[in-house]
Structures are given as structure tokens and as C-alpha cells.
Amino acid sequence: MNALSWLPELNQRYGLEIEESKIRKFGDGHIHQTYLIELDNQKLILQRFNNKVFQRPDIISHNHKILIDQLDTRVLPFQLPLPLANKKGELFTEIQHKYFRISPFVSGTCVNEIEKAEHAYLAAKAFAQFIVAGIHIPADQFQEAIPGFNDLDLRYHQLLEAIKNTKRKIQGELDEIVGFYLDQKNLVEEYNSWKAELPLRLTHNDTKINNLIFSEDFSKVNAVIDLDTVMAGFIFYDFGDLVRTVACTEGESSQNWNKIEVDQLKYDALLSGFHAGGKGVFTKEELDSLSFGGKMMTCIMGFRFLADYLNGNIYYTIHYEKQNMLRAKNQMCLLRSLIQLDA
Ligand code: GN1
Ligand code: MG
């Protein structure tokens, strides 16, 4: 069967005339298949949506419609490329049991690692400004795109389940990694106490650095992208995922175990950027929670990568069998360094 057999219907549903030769694979997200469409007069992003991971596209549409209607874009000095509606006004288009969506293309540079502290500052400021732009929207209007997505307690229990049910032999290196994550119960307890104390906000929840587009010269942020998990959350989630992906000497896929540690200069830049973006809005308690965020988000990714490995790699895209285990090992090295920093 033609790989793009859905294209004629897609064109019809959006009133477009995209030819197969104008479509190419784009980006390196772990979840959806993303394509760039280059038409004569415009560029668009097409995504074939992963509805195994996000089983409720209707919830994502609900959340995105709130953003379209209520977000205070006047305070956003960058673009937020929300999906474009098809001819029926839907943000998703279902064809042959597959879900597609199209959004505006924003030019610029997407990176997996940041070179300079100034860029870390800009990224953190932008993600904080995003929270500020939604500060007036009651967080309970949003529905959970993935239930308990950033709930450390739930993810810990999912890891326990995975350990109980795994077909893999937990021995050697795997045993060491499993033991390390089981020892993080104190972070789970700390999570539960922050949860009882802090207000829920509109947060992005997946502020990995490649979910942001810089201008070509890195002088500013052009867009915040990957908006599927935009929903209610705590500000330390968004700060924390930045710490995890920016304030580290090696990226999430590195296997230079001895070199993986916190980059203090970038950490400090993230902190000032986030404070600057949320100035006058974030409460003292929220700002106090930020240093927990880095540890918490690194830990949760470790839990999730490890659980996925134990479950037989059903969630994340992998290129070889042990990749999820080694991703969990990478996060373990970073988490050790973050914990040491706070000690
Ligand atoms: C996934 O799709 P991507 O790469 O932006 C994941 C995030 C993880 C990240 C780890 C919906 O994000 O939670 O932090 O991988 N997104 C989802 O690299 O699970
Ligand atoms: Mg992404």
C-alpha cells in the first residue's frame, strides 16, 4: 500500500493541495511522526499523531481550544503554533483510523543541547512567560491529556508494577539501576508535600529543550512547541524538565557515564531566566519549590524509561533493545549529581 495513502483525503479535509514530494520527515520527538510540508507560499508541520500514547485526542483538543480562546498572547513575545482547524473546525483529522493534525511552521533552530548559559536564560524565561500568559485561567478547566503524567507518586507505583511483572531478569547492571530508583522514595514523599501546598497552574509539562524554537542566531525564542501535555501542573515541573535537559554536561542519550553531571552555570542561568519570566506572579513557595523540580523531573524520567524497559519497550521509540535502560542509567547519573549539589 502507498505509504501516504491518506494524503488525498487529508488535502480534501483541509482544503489544501499538498503533493507527496513536498513532504519530508522532520524533527526527533519520541512520540509522534512529524513531517515538514513545503508549499510554494507556506510551510506547515504535519503530524501523524500517536494515539496509543495519547488515547484521548478529544481532551487535547479541549485543552487547545481553551488556549486559543483564553491565553493572554499579549504577554507572549514568541509564537505558540497551535493546530489549525480543518474545514469542519476540528483540530484533529481522523483518516483510516489514524489521527493527523497540521500546524503552522515556525522557522528557527531546535537543539537537543544548549551551548551557552545565555540561551538557557532565554529558554527558562520563555517557559515561565508561557505560565504567566495562562495565570488567569482556572487550572481545573483543563483535562488531563495523560492521567497522572507528571505525578511522581503514580510513576513510582507504575515502576513497582513493572518490576513485579517484568519478563526480564533483574540482575547485574539492571539490578543496580532498579535499586537506585527504588531508593528514591524520599523524593516521592517530598513531591506529595509540595503537591499539598502549591497552586495548580497552566503548565507546559514537557519543557525538554527541543520543545522550543530559537531564532537562528539564538538571540531570542521564536516559539514554544509540543503542546500536547499543556494542562494543569506545578511550576516546578516546567523548571525541572529544563534542568534535566539543559543544566547537564551531557544530553539524555549520552553514555559517557562519568561525564554526566550538573552544569552549574547553566543551572544558575535557568533559575534567573525563570525568575525573570515569572516576576511578580510566582509565589515565594512556588519559587522555593524549583530546586526540587530538577531532581523530581530527572527522577520521573528515570522511573518512566526504566518501567518502559521492564515492560518490553512499549512506549518510547527505541533504536536498540537496551536503549530505555541506558536512558534510565543516564538520568540516574544526573540525579545523583543533582542530589549531591543540594546536600
Ligand atoms: C517525550 O516527544 P518528546 O520527545 O518531546 C515525553 C516526555 C519526556 C521525553 C523524554 C508525551 O517527549 O515526557 O520527557 O520524551 N513525552 C510524552 O525525552 O511522554
Ligand atoms: Mg518534542
Tab-separated table of C-alpha atoms and ligand atoms in Angstrom:
chain	number	residue	atom	x	y	z
A	1	MET	CA	0.000	0.000	0.000
A	2	ASN	CA	1.136	3.509	-0.744
A	3	ALA	CA	2.744	4.883	2.442
A	4	LEU	CA	0.872	8.173	2.139
A	5	SER	CA	-2.483	6.710	1.078
A	6	TRP	CA	-4.198	9.161	3.443
A	7	LEU	CA	-2.883	12.230	1.596
A	8	PRO	CA	-5.786	12.837	-0.844
A	9	GLU	CA	-8.321	12.806	1.974
A	10	LEU	CA	-6.118	14.996	4.137
A	11	ASN	CA	-5.972	17.563	1.322
A	12	GLN	CA	-9.703	17.435	0.929
A	13	ARG	CA	-10.394	17.843	4.650
A	14	TYR	CA	-8.138	20.891	4.968
A	15	GLY	CA	-8.759	22.365	1.518
A	16	LEU	CA	-5.064	22.026	0.681
A	17	GLU	CA	-3.140	20.750	-2.327
A	18	ILE	CA	-0.118	19.031	-0.859
A	19	GLU	CA	1.874	16.797	-3.208
A	20	GLU	CA	3.749	13.805	-1.852
A	21	SER	CA	7.081	15.276	-2.997
A	22	LYS	CA	6.545	18.283	-0.719
A	23	ILE	CA	6.513	16.205	2.455
A	24	ARG	CA	9.594	15.153	4.401
A	25	LYS	CA	10.257	13.695	7.831
A	26	PHE	CA	11.167	16.284	10.406
A	27	GLY	CA	12.499	16.607	13.982
A	28	ASP	CA	13.291	13.921	16.535
A	29	GLY	CA	10.477	13.712	19.096
A	30	HIS	CA	9.972	10.386	20.859
A	31	ILE	CA	6.203	10.206	20.349
A	32	HIS	CA	4.614	11.384	17.072
A	33	GLN	CA	5.731	11.176	13.450
A	34	THR	CA	6.396	14.713	12.312
A	35	TYR	CA	6.706	15.973	8.731
A	36	LEU	CA	7.546	19.297	7.153
A	37	ILE	CA	5.381	20.359	4.225
A	38	GLU	CA	6.919	22.889	1.872
A	39	LEU	CA	4.344	24.518	-0.360
A	40	ASP	CA	5.120	27.378	-2.759
A	41	ASN	CA	3.743	30.036	-0.462
A	42	GLN	CA	3.911	28.493	3.006
A	43	LYS	CA	5.453	25.853	5.209
A	44	LEU	CA	3.387	23.676	7.537
A	45	ILE	CA	4.010	20.975	10.116
A	46	LEU	CA	2.063	17.762	9.698
A	47	GLN	CA	1.899	15.231	12.478
A	48	ARG	CA	0.677	11.719	12.422
A	49	PHE	CA	-0.483	11.620	15.980
A	50	ASN	CA	0.401	8.752	18.327
A	51	ASN	CA	-2.951	7.794	19.771
A	52	LYS	CA	-1.514	4.817	21.639
A	53	VAL	CA	0.366	7.271	23.860
A	54	PHE	CA	-2.347	9.934	23.880
A	55	GLN	CA	-5.514	7.898	23.897
A	56	ARG	CA	-7.807	10.916	24.194
A	57	PRO	CA	-7.158	13.368	21.347
A	58	ASP	CA	-10.517	14.926	22.269
A	59	ILE	CA	-9.004	16.031	25.587
A	60	ILE	CA	-6.052	17.621	23.824
A	61	SER	CA	-8.476	19.479	21.541
A	62	HIS	CA	-10.443	20.631	24.584
A	63	ASN	CA	-7.268	21.996	26.198
A	64	HIS	CA	-6.044	23.613	22.984
A	65	LYS	CA	-9.366	25.343	22.431
A	66	ILE	CA	-9.036	26.926	25.882
A	67	LEU	CA	-5.603	28.204	24.884
A	68	ILE	CA	-6.902	29.550	21.578
A	69	ASP	CA	-9.746	31.366	23.361
A	70	GLN	CA	-8.201	32.460	26.630
A	71	LEU	CA	-4.420	32.618	26.611
A	72	ASP	CA	-3.132	36.155	27.040
A	73	THR	CA	-0.938	36.214	23.942
A	74	ARG	CA	-0.116	39.897	24.533
A	75	VAL	CA	2.410	38.838	27.161
A	76	LEU	CA	3.981	36.219	24.880
A	77	PRO	CA	6.945	37.512	22.897
A	78	PHE	CA	7.047	34.276	20.868
A	79	GLN	CA	4.672	32.109	18.843
A	80	LEU	CA	2.616	29.199	20.083
A	81	PRO	CA	1.839	27.163	16.963
A	82	LEU	CA	-1.451	25.567	17.974
A	83	PRO	CA	-3.082	23.212	15.441
A	84	LEU	CA	-5.038	24.681	12.540
A	85	ALA	CA	-8.687	23.710	12.235
A	86	ASN	CA	-9.813	21.548	9.297
A	87	LYS	CA	-12.855	22.550	7.205
A	88	LYS	CA	-15.160	21.219	9.924
A	89	GLY	CA	-13.392	23.243	12.632
A	90	GLU	CA	-11.688	20.188	14.169
A	91	LEU	CA	-8.106	20.349	15.406
A	92	PHE	CA	-7.540	16.662	14.571
A	93	THR	CA	-8.487	14.843	11.392
A	94	GLU	CA	-9.165	11.131	11.523
A	95	ILE	CA	-8.411	9.213	8.327
A	96	GLN	CA	-8.269	5.411	8.069
A	97	HIS	CA	-8.229	5.202	11.900
A	98	LYS	CA	-5.163	7.429	12.022
A	99	TYR	CA	-5.136	10.905	13.533
A	100	PHE	CA	-3.454	13.824	11.797
A	101	ARG	CA	-3.042	17.465	12.558
A	102	ILE	CA	-1.470	20.416	10.827
A	103	SER	CA	0.091	23.427	12.491
A	104	PRO	CA	1.989	26.493	11.349
A	105	PHE	CA	5.717	26.019	10.793
A	106	VAL	CA	7.927	28.354	12.795
A	107	SER	CA	11.407	28.919	11.433
A	108	GLY	CA	14.473	28.833	13.637
A	109	THR	CA	16.662	26.289	15.374
A	110	CYS	CA	15.730	23.384	17.591
A	111	VAL	CA	18.512	21.866	19.679
A	112	ASN	CA	18.881	18.877	21.984
A	113	GLU	CA	21.657	20.520	23.965
A	114	ILE	CA	22.377	24.113	24.809
A	115	GLU	CA	25.834	25.580	24.410
A	116	LYS	CA	25.698	28.862	26.263
A	117	ALA	CA	24.257	29.968	29.595
A	118	GLU	CA	22.581	32.968	27.894
A	119	HIS	CA	20.493	30.560	25.839
A	120	ALA	CA	19.474	28.698	28.991
A	121	TYR	CA	18.300	32.015	30.420
A	122	LEU	CA	16.162	32.723	27.333
A	123	ALA	CA	14.606	29.252	27.363
A	124	ALA	CA	13.645	29.416	31.038
A	125	LYS	CA	12.259	32.917	30.669
A	126	ALA	CA	10.088	31.812	27.745
A	127	PHE	CA	8.610	28.799	29.554
A	128	ALA	CA	7.890	30.974	32.604
A	129	GLN	CA	6.217	33.567	30.361
A	130	PHE	CA	4.020	30.827	28.977
A	131	ILE	CA	2.774	30.055	32.512
A	132	VAL	CA	2.210	33.759	33.125
A	133	ALA	CA	0.123	34.051	29.933
A	134	GLY	CA	-2.283	31.476	31.381
A	135	ILE	CA	-2.189	32.528	35.011
A	136	HIS	CA	-5.758	33.868	34.897
A	137	ILE	CA	-7.232	30.630	33.511
A	138	PRO	CA	-8.604	28.401	36.299
A	139	ALA	CA	-6.441	25.281	36.125
A	140	ASP	CA	-9.425	22.998	36.711
A	141	GLN	CA	-10.782	23.856	33.253
A	142	PHE	CA	-8.046	21.700	31.743
A	143	GLN	CA	-8.392	17.963	31.463
A	144	GLU	CA	-5.530	15.519	31.840
A	145	ALA	CA	-4.077	14.633	28.433
A	146	ILE	CA	-2.351	11.657	30.060
A	147	PRO	CA	-3.660	10.896	33.551
A	148	GLY	CA	-1.011	11.470	36.214
A	149	PHE	CA	1.557	12.423	33.566
A	150	ASN	CA	3.947	14.166	35.979
A	151	ASP	CA	2.696	12.539	39.166
A	152	LEU	CA	5.857	11.156	40.759
A	153	ASP	CA	3.909	9.014	43.214
A	154	LEU	CA	1.907	7.357	40.428
A	155	ARG	CA	5.036	6.834	38.298
A	156	TYR	CA	6.782	5.237	41.274
A	157	HIS	CA	3.898	2.806	41.627
A	158	GLN	CA	3.943	2.111	37.888
A	159	LEU	CA	7.626	1.260	38.248
A	160	LEU	CA	6.833	-1.111	41.132
A	161	GLU	CA	4.236	-2.823	38.930
A	162	ALA	CA	6.725	-3.100	36.076
A	163	ILE	CA	9.303	-4.661	38.421
A	164	LYS	CA	6.697	-7.126	39.641
A	165	ASN	CA	5.531	-8.142	36.176
A	166	THR	CA	8.681	-7.950	34.078
A	167	LYS	CA	9.862	-10.855	31.956
A	168	ARG	CA	13.429	-9.571	32.188
A	169	LYS	CA	15.937	-10.907	34.707
A	170	ILE	CA	16.777	-8.143	37.168
A	171	GLN	CA	20.473	-8.746	37.640
A	172	GLY	CA	23.845	-7.062	37.126
A	173	GLU	CA	23.627	-3.507	35.821
A	174	LEU	CA	19.828	-3.605	35.645
A	175	ASP	CA	19.686	-4.590	39.313
A	176	GLU	CA	21.849	-1.607	40.241
A	177	ILE	CA	19.614	0.804	38.317
A	178	VAL	CA	16.401	-0.677	39.728
A	179	GLY	CA	17.853	-0.453	43.253
A	180	PHE	CA	18.810	3.183	42.751
A	181	TYR	CA	15.302	4.178	41.661
A	182	LEU	CA	13.608	2.196	44.422
A	183	ASP	CA	15.732	4.210	46.857
A	184	GLN	CA	14.145	7.483	45.713
A	185	LYS	CA	11.079	7.086	47.948
A	186	ASN	CA	12.043	10.278	49.824
A	187	LEU	CA	11.633	12.295	46.610
A	188	VAL	CA	8.156	10.789	46.223
A	189	GLU	CA	7.313	11.905	49.758
A	190	GLU	CA	8.677	15.386	49.122
A	191	TYR	CA	6.589	15.502	45.939
A	192	ASN	CA	3.434	14.717	47.912
A	193	SER	CA	4.110	17.514	50.370
A	194	TRP	CA	4.697	20.134	47.623
A	195	LYS	CA	1.549	18.912	45.951
A	196	ALA	CA	-0.458	19.624	49.088
A	197	GLU	CA	0.944	23.143	49.305
A	198	LEU	CA	1.230	24.729	45.868
A	199	PRO	CA	-1.383	26.142	43.458
A	200	LEU	CA	-2.050	24.362	40.175
A	201	ARG	CA	-1.288	26.487	37.118
A	202	LEU	CA	-1.492	26.096	33.394
A	203	THR	CA	1.886	24.492	32.700
A	204	HIS	CA	3.565	23.023	29.629
A	205	ASN	CA	4.713	19.827	31.372
A	206	ASP	CA	7.233	18.762	28.733
A	207	THR	CA	9.780	21.583	28.649
A	208	LYS	CA	12.589	19.467	27.252
A	209	ILE	CA	14.845	21.900	25.433
A	210	ASN	CA	13.983	20.644	21.948
A	211	ASN	CA	10.374	21.688	22.557
A	212	LEU	CA	11.396	25.273	21.980
A	213	ILE	CA	12.484	27.018	18.781
A	214	PHE	CA	15.251	29.615	18.996
A	215	SER	CA	15.906	32.211	16.323
A	216	GLU	CA	18.785	31.175	14.002
A	217	ASP	CA	21.226	33.432	15.872
A	218	PHE	CA	19.946	32.370	19.310
A	219	SER	CA	19.171	35.962	20.250
A	220	LYS	CA	15.562	35.134	21.122
A	221	VAL	CA	12.944	32.400	21.374
A	222	ASN	CA	10.684	32.109	18.308
A	223	ALA	CA	8.220	29.539	19.628
A	224	VAL	CA	7.278	27.082	22.338
A	225	ILE	CA	6.100	23.833	20.731
A	226	ASP	CA	4.910	20.313	21.574
A	227	LEU	CA	1.736	21.451	23.267
A	228	ASP	CA	0.035	18.074	23.849
A	229	THR	CA	0.705	17.970	27.560
A	230	VAL	CA	-0.312	21.560	28.236
A	231	MET	CA	-2.646	21.189	31.238
A	232	ALA	CA	-2.755	21.865	34.976
A	233	GLY	CA	0.536	21.371	36.789
A	234	PHE	CA	3.060	22.845	39.191
A	235	ILE	CA	5.637	25.342	38.055
A	236	PHE	CA	8.441	23.094	39.292
A	237	TYR	CA	7.576	20.591	36.549
A	238	ASP	CA	8.442	23.115	33.865
A	239	PHE	CA	11.543	24.377	35.605
A	240	GLY	CA	12.562	20.808	36.410
A	241	ASP	CA	12.439	19.460	32.872
A	242	LEU	CA	14.608	22.374	31.800
A	243	VAL	CA	17.139	21.490	34.484
A	244	ARG	CA	17.055	17.889	33.293
A	245	THR	CA	17.710	18.756	29.659
A	246	VAL	CA	19.742	21.982	29.880
A	247	ALA	CA	21.683	22.110	33.145
A	248	CYS	CA	23.567	18.912	32.419
A	249	THR	CA	27.003	18.372	30.950
A	250	GLU	CA	25.741	15.567	28.676
A	251	GLY	CA	22.390	15.048	26.912
A	252	GLU	CA	19.741	12.454	27.743
A	253	SER	CA	21.134	9.930	25.248
A	254	SER	CA	24.774	10.195	26.341
A	255	GLN	CA	26.521	7.100	27.631
A	256	ASN	CA	29.616	8.903	28.911
A	257	TRP	CA	28.558	7.950	32.410
A	258	ASN	CA	31.455	9.632	34.211
A	259	LYS	CA	30.857	12.912	32.469
A	260	ILE	CA	27.171	13.305	33.264
A	261	GLU	CA	26.687	15.965	35.912
A	262	VAL	CA	25.025	19.268	36.682
A	263	ASP	CA	26.302	22.283	34.781
A	264	GLN	CA	26.150	24.930	37.487
A	265	LEU	CA	26.483	27.913	35.176
A	266	LYS	CA	23.530	26.815	33.085
A	267	TYR	CA	21.567	25.908	36.202
A	268	ASP	CA	22.001	29.440	37.570
A	269	ALA	CA	21.039	30.925	34.197
A	270	LEU	CA	17.867	28.800	34.135
A	271	LEU	CA	16.988	29.991	37.603
A	272	SER	CA	17.419	33.683	36.757
A	273	GLY	CA	15.527	33.262	33.471
A	274	PHE	CA	12.612	31.527	35.175
A	275	HIS	CA	12.505	34.177	37.920
A	276	ALA	CA	12.592	36.927	35.280
A	277	GLY	CA	9.756	35.375	33.243
A	278	GLY	CA	7.546	34.872	36.304
A	279	LYS	CA	8.397	38.127	38.044
A	280	GLY	CA	5.625	39.422	40.299
A	281	VAL	CA	3.463	36.382	39.546
A	282	PHE	CA	5.022	33.244	41.029
A	283	THR	CA	4.619	32.973	44.805
A	284	LYS	CA	7.528	32.582	47.227
A	285	GLU	CA	6.549	28.946	47.889
A	286	GLU	CA	6.496	28.223	44.170
A	287	LEU	CA	9.950	29.732	43.733
A	288	ASP	CA	11.166	27.701	46.721
A	289	SER	CA	9.968	24.512	45.015
A	290	LEU	CA	12.160	24.992	41.939
A	291	SER	CA	15.252	23.215	43.241
A	292	PHE	CA	13.068	20.173	43.929
A	293	GLY	CA	11.846	20.331	40.322
A	294	GLY	CA	15.199	19.406	38.766
A	295	LYS	CA	15.532	16.299	40.915
A	296	MET	CA	11.887	15.357	40.555
A	297	MET	CA	11.735	15.579	36.754
A	298	THR	CA	15.020	13.717	36.342
A	299	CYS	CA	13.753	11.044	38.696
A	300	ILE	CA	10.394	10.728	36.940
A	301	MET	CA	12.085	10.279	33.567
A	302	GLY	CA	14.303	7.628	35.119
A	303	PHE	CA	11.207	5.857	36.507
A	304	ARG	CA	9.470	6.071	33.131
A	305	PHE	CA	12.398	4.928	30.955
A	306	LEU	CA	13.135	2.078	33.342
A	307	ALA	CA	9.499	0.982	33.610
A	308	ASP	CA	9.259	1.016	29.819
A	309	TYR	CA	12.354	-1.154	29.515
A	310	LEU	CA	10.944	-3.609	32.070
A	311	ASN	CA	7.585	-3.614	30.266
A	312	GLY	CA	9.259	-4.598	26.987
A	313	ASN	CA	9.683	-1.118	25.384
A	314	ILE	CA	6.090	-0.341	24.605
A	315	TYR	CA	6.068	3.444	25.000
A	316	TYR	CA	9.159	5.264	23.753
A	317	THR	CA	10.589	4.942	20.297
A	318	ILE	CA	13.823	2.956	20.600
A	319	HIS	CA	16.566	2.105	18.135
A	320	TYR	CA	18.008	-0.830	20.065
A	321	GLU	CA	16.773	-3.113	22.823
A	322	LYS	CA	18.627	-1.645	25.806
A	323	GLN	CA	18.102	2.000	24.914
A	324	ASN	CA	15.465	2.678	27.561
A	325	MET	CA	17.582	1.043	30.244
A	326	LEU	CA	20.554	3.165	29.252
A	327	ARG	CA	18.377	6.291	29.194
A	328	ALA	CA	17.372	5.436	32.772
A	329	LYS	CA	21.053	4.989	33.637
A	330	ASN	CA	21.845	8.419	32.164
A	331	GLN	CA	19.123	10.007	34.307
A	332	MET	CA	20.454	8.131	37.337
A	333	CYS	CA	23.895	9.755	36.879
A	334	LEU	CA	22.330	13.206	36.557
A	335	LEU	CA	20.034	12.680	39.525
A	336	ARG	CA	22.996	11.625	41.702
A	337	SER	CA	24.752	14.842	40.758
A	338	LEU	CA	21.644	16.971	41.457
A	339	ILE	CA	21.196	15.336	44.860
A	340	GLN	CA	24.859	15.940	45.700
A	341	LEU	CA	24.523	19.584	44.741
A	342	ASP	CA	21.725	20.067	47.263
A	343	ALA	CA	23.422	18.137	50.067
B	1	GN1	C1	8.783	12.568	25.331
B	1	GN1	O1	8.008	13.650	22.481
B	1	GN1	P1	9.073	14.272	23.274
B	1	GN1	O2	10.412	13.712	22.928
B	1	GN1	O3	9.017	15.764	23.267
B	1	GN1	C2	7.846	12.502	26.520
B	1	GN1	C3	8.333	13.409	27.641
B	1	GN1	C4	9.731	13.009	28.021
B	1	GN1	C5	10.639	12.966	26.808
B	1	GN1	C6	11.965	12.367	27.179
B	1	GN1	C7	4.155	12.605	25.917
B	1	GN1	O4	8.787	13.880	24.813
B	1	GN1	O5	7.511	13.278	28.766
B	1	GN1	O6	10.254	13.929	28.939
B	1	GN1	O7	10.075	12.187	25.753
B	1	GN1	N1	6.508	12.908	26.114
B	1	GN1	C8	5.459	12.135	26.400
B	1	GN1	O8	12.890	12.546	26.167
B	1	GN1	O9	5.540	11.088	27.044
B	2	MG	MG	9.080	17.113	21.367
